[in-house]
Coordinates of C-alpha atoms in Angstrom, one line a residue:
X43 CA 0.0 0.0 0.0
X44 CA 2.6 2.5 0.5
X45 CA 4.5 1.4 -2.6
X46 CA 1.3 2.2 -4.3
X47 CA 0.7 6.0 -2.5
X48 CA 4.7 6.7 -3.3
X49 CA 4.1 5.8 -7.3
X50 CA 0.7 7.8 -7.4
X51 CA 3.0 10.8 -5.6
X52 CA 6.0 10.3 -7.8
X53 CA 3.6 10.3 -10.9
X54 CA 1.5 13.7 -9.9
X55 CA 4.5 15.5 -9.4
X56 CA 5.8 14.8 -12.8
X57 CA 2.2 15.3 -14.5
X58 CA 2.7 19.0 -13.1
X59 CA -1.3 18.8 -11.8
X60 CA -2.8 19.4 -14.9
X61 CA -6.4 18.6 -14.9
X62 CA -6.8 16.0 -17.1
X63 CA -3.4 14.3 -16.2
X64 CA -4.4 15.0 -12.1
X65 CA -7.5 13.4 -12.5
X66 CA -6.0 10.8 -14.1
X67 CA -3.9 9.6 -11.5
X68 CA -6.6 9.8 -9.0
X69 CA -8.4 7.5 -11.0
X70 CA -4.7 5.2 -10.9
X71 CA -4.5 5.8 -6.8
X72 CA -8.6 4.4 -6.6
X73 CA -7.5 1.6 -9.0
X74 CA -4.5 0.6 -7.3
X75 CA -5.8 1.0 -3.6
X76 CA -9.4 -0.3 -4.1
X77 CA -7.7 -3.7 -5.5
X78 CA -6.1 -3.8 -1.1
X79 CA -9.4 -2.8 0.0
X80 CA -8.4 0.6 1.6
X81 CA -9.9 3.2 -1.4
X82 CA -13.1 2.5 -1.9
X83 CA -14.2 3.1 -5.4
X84 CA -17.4 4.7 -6.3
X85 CA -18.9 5.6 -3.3
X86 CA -21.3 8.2 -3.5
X87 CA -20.1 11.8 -1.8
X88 CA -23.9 12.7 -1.6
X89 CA -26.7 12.6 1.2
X90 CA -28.9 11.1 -1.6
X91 CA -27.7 8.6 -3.7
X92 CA -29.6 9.2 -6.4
X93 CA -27.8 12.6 -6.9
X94 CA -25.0 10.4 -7.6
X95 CA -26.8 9.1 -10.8
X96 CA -25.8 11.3 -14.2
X97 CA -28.9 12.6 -15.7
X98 CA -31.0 10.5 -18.2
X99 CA -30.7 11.0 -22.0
X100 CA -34.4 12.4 -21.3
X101 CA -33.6 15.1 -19.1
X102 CA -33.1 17.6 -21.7
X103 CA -33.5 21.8 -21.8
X104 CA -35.4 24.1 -24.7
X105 CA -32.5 26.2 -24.0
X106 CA -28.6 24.6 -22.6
X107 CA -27.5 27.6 -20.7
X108 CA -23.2 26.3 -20.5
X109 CA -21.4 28.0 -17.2
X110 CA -17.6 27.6 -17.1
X111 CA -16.8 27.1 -13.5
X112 CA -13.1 27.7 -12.4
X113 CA -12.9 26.0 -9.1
X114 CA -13.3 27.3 -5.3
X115 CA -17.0 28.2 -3.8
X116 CA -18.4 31.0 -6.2
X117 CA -20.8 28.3 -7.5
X118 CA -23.2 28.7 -4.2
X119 CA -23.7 32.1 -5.4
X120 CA -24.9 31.6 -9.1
X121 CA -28.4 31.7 -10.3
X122 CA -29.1 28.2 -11.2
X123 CA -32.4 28.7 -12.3
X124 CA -30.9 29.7 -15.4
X125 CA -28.0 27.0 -15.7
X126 CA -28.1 23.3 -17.6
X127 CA -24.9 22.5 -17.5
X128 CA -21.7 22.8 -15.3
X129 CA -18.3 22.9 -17.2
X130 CA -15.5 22.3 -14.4
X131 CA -12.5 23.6 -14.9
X132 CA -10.7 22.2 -12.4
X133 CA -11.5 19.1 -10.2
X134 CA -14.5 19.2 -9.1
X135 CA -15.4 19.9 -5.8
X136 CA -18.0 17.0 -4.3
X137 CA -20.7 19.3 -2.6
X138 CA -20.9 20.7 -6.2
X139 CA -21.6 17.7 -7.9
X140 CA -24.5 16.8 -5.3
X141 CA -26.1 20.6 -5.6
X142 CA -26.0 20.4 -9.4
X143 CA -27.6 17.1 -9.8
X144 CA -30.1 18.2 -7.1
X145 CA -30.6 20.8 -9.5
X146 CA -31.6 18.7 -12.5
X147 CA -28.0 20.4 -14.0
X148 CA -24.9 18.2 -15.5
X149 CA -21.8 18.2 -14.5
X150 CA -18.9 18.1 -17.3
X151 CA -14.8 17.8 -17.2
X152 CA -13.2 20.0 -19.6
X153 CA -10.7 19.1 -21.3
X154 CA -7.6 19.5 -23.9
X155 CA -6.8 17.4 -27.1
X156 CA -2.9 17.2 -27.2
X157 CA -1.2 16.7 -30.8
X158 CA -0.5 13.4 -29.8
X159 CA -4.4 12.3 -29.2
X160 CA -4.8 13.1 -33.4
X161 CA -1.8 11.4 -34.1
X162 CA -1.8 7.9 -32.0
X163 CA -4.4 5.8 -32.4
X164 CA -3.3 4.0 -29.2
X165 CA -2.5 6.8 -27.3
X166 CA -6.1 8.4 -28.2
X167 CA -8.4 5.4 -27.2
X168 CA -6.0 5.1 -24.2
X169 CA -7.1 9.1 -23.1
X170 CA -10.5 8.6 -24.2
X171 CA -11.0 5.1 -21.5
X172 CA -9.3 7.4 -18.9
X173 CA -11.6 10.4 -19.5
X174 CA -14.7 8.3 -19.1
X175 CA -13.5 6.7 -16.2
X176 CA -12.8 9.7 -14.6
X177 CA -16.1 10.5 -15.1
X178 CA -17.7 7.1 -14.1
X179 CA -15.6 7.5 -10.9
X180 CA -16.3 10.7 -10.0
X181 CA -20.6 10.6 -11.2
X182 CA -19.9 13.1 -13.7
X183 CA -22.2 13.8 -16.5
X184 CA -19.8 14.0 -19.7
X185 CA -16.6 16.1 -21.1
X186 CA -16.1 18.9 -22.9
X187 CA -13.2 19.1 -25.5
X188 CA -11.5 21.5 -27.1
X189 CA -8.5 21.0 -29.6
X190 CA -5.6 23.6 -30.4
X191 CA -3.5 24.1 -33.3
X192 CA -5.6 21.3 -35.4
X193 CA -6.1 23.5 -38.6
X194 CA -4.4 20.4 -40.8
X195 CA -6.2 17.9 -38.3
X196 CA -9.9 18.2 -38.9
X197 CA -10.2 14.2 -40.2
X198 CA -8.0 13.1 -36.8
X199 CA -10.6 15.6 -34.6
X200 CA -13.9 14.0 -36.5
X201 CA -12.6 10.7 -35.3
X202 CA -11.2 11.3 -32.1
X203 CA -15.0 13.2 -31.3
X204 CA -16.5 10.5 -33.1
X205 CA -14.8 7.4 -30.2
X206 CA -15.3 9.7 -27.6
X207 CA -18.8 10.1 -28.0
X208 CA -19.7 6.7 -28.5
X209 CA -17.3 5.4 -25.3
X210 CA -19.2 7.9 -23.6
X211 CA -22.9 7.3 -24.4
X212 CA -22.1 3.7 -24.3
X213 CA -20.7 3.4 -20.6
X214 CA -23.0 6.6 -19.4
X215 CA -26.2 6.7 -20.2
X216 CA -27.5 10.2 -21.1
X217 CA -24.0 11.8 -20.9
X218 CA -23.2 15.0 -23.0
X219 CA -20.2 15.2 -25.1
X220 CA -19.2 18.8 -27.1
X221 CA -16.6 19.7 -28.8
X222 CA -14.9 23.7 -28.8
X223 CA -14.7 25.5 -31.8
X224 CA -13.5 29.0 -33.5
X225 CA -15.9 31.8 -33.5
X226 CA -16.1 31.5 -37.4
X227 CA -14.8 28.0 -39.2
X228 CA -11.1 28.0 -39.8
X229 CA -10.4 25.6 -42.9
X230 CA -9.7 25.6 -46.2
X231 CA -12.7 25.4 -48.7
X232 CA -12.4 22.0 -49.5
X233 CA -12.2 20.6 -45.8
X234 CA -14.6 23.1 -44.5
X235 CA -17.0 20.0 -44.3
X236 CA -15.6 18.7 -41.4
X237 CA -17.4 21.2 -39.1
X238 CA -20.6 19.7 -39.9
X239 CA -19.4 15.8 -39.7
X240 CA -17.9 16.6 -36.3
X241 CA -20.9 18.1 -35.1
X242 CA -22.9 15.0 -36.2
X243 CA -20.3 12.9 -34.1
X244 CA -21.4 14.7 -30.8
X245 CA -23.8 16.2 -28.9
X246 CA -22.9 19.9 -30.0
X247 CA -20.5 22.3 -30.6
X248 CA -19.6 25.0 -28.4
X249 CA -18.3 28.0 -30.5
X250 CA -16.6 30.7 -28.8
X251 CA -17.8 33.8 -30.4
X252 CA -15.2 36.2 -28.6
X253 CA -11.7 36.9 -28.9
X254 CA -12.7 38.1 -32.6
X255 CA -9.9 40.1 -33.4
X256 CA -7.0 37.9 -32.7
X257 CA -6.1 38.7 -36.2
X258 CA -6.4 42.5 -37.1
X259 CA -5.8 43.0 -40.8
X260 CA -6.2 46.6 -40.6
X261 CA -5.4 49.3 -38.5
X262 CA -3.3 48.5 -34.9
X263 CA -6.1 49.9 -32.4
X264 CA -7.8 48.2 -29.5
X265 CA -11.4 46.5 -30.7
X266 CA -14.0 45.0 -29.1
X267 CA -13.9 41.3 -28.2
X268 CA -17.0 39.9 -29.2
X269 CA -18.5 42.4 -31.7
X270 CA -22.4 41.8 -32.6
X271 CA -22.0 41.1 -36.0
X272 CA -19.3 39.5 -36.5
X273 CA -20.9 37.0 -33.6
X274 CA -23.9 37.0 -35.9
X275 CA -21.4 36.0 -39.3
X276 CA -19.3 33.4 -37.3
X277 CA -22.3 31.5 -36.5
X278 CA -24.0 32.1 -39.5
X279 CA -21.2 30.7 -41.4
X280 CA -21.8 27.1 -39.2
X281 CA -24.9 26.8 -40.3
X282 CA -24.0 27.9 -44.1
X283 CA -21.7 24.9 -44.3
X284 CA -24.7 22.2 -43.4
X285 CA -24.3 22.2 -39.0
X286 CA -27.4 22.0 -37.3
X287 CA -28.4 25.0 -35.3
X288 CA -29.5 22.8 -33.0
X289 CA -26.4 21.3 -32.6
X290 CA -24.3 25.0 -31.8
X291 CA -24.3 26.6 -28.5
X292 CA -22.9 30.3 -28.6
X293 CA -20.0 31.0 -26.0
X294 CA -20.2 34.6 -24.7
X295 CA -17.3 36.3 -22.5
X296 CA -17.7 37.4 -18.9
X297 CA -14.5 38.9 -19.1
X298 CA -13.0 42.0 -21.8
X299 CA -9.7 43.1 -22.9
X300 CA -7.7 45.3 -21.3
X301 CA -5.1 47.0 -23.9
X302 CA -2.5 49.7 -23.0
X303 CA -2.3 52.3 -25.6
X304 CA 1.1 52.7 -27.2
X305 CA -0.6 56.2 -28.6
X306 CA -3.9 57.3 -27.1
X307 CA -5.8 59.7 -29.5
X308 CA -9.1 59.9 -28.1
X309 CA -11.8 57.2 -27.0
X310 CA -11.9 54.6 -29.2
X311 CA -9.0 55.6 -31.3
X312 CA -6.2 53.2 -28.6
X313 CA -2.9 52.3 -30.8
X314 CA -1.8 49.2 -29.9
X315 CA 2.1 47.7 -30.2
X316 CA 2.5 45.4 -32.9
X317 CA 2.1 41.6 -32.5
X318 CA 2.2 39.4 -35.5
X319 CA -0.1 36.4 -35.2
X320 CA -1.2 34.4 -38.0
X321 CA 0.2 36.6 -40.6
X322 CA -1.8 39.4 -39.1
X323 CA 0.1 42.6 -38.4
X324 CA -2.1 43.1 -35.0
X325 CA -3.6 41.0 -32.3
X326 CA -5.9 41.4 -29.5
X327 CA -3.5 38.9 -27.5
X328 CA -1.3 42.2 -26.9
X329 CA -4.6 42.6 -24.2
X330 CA -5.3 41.3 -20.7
X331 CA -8.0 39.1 -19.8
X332 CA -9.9 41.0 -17.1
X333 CA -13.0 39.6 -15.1
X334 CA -16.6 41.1 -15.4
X335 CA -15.7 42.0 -11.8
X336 CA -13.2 43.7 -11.7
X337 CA -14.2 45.5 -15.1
X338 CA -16.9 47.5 -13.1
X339 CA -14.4 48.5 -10.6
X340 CA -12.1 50.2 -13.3
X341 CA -15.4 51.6 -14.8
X342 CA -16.4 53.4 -11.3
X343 CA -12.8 55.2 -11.4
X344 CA -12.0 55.7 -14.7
X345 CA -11.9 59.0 -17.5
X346 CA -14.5 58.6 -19.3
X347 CA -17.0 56.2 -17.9
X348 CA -19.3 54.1 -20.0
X349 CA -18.9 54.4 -23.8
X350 CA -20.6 52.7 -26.6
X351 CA -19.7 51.9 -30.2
X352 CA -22.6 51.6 -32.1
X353 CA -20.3 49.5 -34.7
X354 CA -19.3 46.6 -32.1
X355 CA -22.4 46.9 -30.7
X356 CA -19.9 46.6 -27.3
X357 CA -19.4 48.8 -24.9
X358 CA -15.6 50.1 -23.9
X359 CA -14.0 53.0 -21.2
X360 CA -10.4 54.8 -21.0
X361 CA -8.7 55.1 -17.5
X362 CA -5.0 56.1 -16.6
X363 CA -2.7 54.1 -14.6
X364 CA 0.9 55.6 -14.0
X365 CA 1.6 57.7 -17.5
X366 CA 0.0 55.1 -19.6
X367 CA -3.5 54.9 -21.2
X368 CA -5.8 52.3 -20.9
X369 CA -9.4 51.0 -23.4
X370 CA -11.1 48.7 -21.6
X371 CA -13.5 46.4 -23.9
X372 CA -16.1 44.4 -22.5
X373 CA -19.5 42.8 -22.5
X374 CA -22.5 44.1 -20.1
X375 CA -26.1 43.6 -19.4
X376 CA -26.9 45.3 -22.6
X377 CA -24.4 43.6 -25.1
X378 CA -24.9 40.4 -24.0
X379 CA -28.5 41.1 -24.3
X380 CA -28.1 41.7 -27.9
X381 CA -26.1 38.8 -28.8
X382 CA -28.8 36.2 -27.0
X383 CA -31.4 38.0 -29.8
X384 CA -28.7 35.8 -32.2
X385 CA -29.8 32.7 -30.2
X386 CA -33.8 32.8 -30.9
X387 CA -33.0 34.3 -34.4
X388 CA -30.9 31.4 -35.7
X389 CA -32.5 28.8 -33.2
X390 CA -29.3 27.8 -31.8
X391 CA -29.0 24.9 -29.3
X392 CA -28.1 27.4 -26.3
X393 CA -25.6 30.0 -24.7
X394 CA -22.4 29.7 -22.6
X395 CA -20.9 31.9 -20.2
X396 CA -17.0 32.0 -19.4
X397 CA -16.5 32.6 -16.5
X398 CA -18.8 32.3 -13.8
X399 CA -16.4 33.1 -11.3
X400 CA -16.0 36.7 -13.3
X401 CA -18.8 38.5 -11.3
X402 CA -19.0 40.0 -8.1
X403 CA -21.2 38.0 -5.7
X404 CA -20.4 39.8 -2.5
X405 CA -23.5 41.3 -0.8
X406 CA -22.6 44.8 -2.1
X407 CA -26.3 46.2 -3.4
X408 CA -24.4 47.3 -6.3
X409 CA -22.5 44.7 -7.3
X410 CA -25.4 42.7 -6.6
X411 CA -27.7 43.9 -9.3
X412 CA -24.7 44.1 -11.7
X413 CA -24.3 40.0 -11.2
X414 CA -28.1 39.8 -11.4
X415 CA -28.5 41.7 -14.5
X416 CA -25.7 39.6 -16.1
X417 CA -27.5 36.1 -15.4
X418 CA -30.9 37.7 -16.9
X419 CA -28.5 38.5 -19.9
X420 CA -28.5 34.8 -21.1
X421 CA -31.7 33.8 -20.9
X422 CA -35.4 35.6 -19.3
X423 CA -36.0 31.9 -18.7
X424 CA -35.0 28.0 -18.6
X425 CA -38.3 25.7 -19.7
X426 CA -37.5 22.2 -19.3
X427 CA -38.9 19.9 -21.7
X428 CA -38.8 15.9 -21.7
X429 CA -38.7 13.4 -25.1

């Protein structure tokens, strides 16, 4: 037995505690000390064991309202009368798993396709067993996948979506497999068919309309993350190539870009430094990430207050910090508003929100009815129907 803890130890330290490879070795520590009858395997964390159960195949939503979660206890504060599903970013906490389920919400892993999953048959069923034991072991209700640098992969990602959806349906009854994509399909024309096979090989395909402008052909100035109609053409273009709109859930930021202005003209006119990416001249990767939160705190001190471009259909502010100029874009009430009309006009599957942990749920009134405003953003309402 302590041959066995020493191995699992040895093995985490190496794996560096990434998700997947973390929960991995869990599932190799259960293994190895539920064959001596000291780990028990499977037992159910929750009051109720029936909350232990993943949802049916029947339990099903008009509307799948996604919420990445990114680990510790902001979960107790969200409005889950507006959630379906739970995407974990990090191991999942037990007393989540029972609320969700006692919610009538799943539960999902996310996780990364490495280069080698496409490229080794072995290694790929081998991940894919591992996943959904994971998930067996710890009640969960499905995965979510998302591949990176693929753009000369998209046969390797149809199959690899394709066995992990039929491992996982097989072994879990009712469990929800979806795949990550680009805001707008990234192929050439001739594979550009791919998008639609893969999303007949899953449940759905999560596209994450934001981070738009990762590529700025034009001129070097700060933009809006997840511009209205470009949101509107990325999806549109989906459907153009034969996918379902049943079958695409629209990813929406909780979070903007903070850019620091190499040359600050005026509002809206925020030079950026130069950063090549993907034979672009520009990027928005030049930017910080910067939670819904903390976005309203910079807004309460900054120049100019609240702006909005009526092009982005996004709202944006300028604050000083030291000598240097900052344009803050983001996504509010009001934005996000606009982009769920996209949802009812295209009949999309659903919405999801990254992050949940992005808003303020401290019992400040105002912060309060700033996190309120943003849940009433995705959808008025969640009907449930059953097949």
């Amino acid at each position: 037995m302590r041959w066995s803890l020493a191995l699992a130890q040895v093995v985490a330290e190496r794996m560096r505690w990434s998700l997947a490879l973390a929960q991995v070795v869990a599932v190799l520590v259960m293994w190895i000390g539920g064959a001596s009858g000291v780990f028990p395997i499977n037992v159910c964390p929750c009051s109720n064991k029936s909350l232990c159960e993943p949802l049916p195949a029947t339990h099903q939503f008009q509307v799948e309202v996604l919420v990445f979660d990114n680990g510790g206890m902001d979960w107790k504060h969200y409005d889950w009368s507006k959630i379906t599903v739970i995407v974990a970013m990090q191991i999942i906490d037990d007393e989540l798993l029972c609320h969700a389920h006692e919610k009538g919400v799943r539960i999902v892993l996310k996780e990364v396709i490495q280069h080698i999953h496409l490229t080794n048959k072995a290694e790929r069923s081998l991940w894919i067993r591992q996943l959904m034991k994971t998930a067996r072991i710890q009640f969960l209700d499905g995965v979510n996948l998302e591949p990176r640098n693929y753009e000369k992969k998209y046969k390797e990602v149809t199959q690899l979506i394709r066995q992990a959806t039929e491992v996982f349906h097989h072994e879990i009854p009712g469990s929800q497999v979806s795949l990550m994509v680009p805001w707008t399909p990234t192929c050439l024309h001739e594979r550009c068919q791919h998008y639609a096979i893969m999303s007949k090989s899953c449940d759905f395909l999560f596209v994450k309309s934001y981070g738009i402008h990762l590529q700025m052909w034009d001129e070097c100035f700060a933009k809006a993350n997840a511009p209205y109609e470009q949101t509107l053409s990325g999806l549109s273009a989906y459907i153009s190539l034969g996918v379902d709109p049943r079958k695409l859930v629209m990813g929406i930021p909780w979070f903007g870009h903070d850019y620091t202005c190499k040359k600050f003209f005026e509002p809206g006119r925020c030079e950026i430094l130069k950063s090549p990416f993907k034979g672009a001249p520009c990027s928005s990767q030049v930017a910080s990430n910067i939670p819904y939160k903390l976005i309203m705190e910079k807004l309460s001190k900054s120049l100019t207050g609240r702006y909005w471009d009526d092009n982005y259909q996004s709202p944006y502010f300028v604050y000083k910090e030291g000598s240097s100029y900052h344009e803050v874009w983001y996504d509010d009430p009001e934005s996000l508003s606009l982009k769920a009309t996209i949802m009812k006009k295209l009949k999309l599957r659903g919405i999801g929100a990254m992050f949940g942990n992005n808003l303020n749920h401290s019992f400040n009134p105002t912060a309060a009815m700033q996190t309120e405003d943003m849940w009433n953003s995705l959808c008025p309402i969640r009907r449930k129907w059953r097949a």
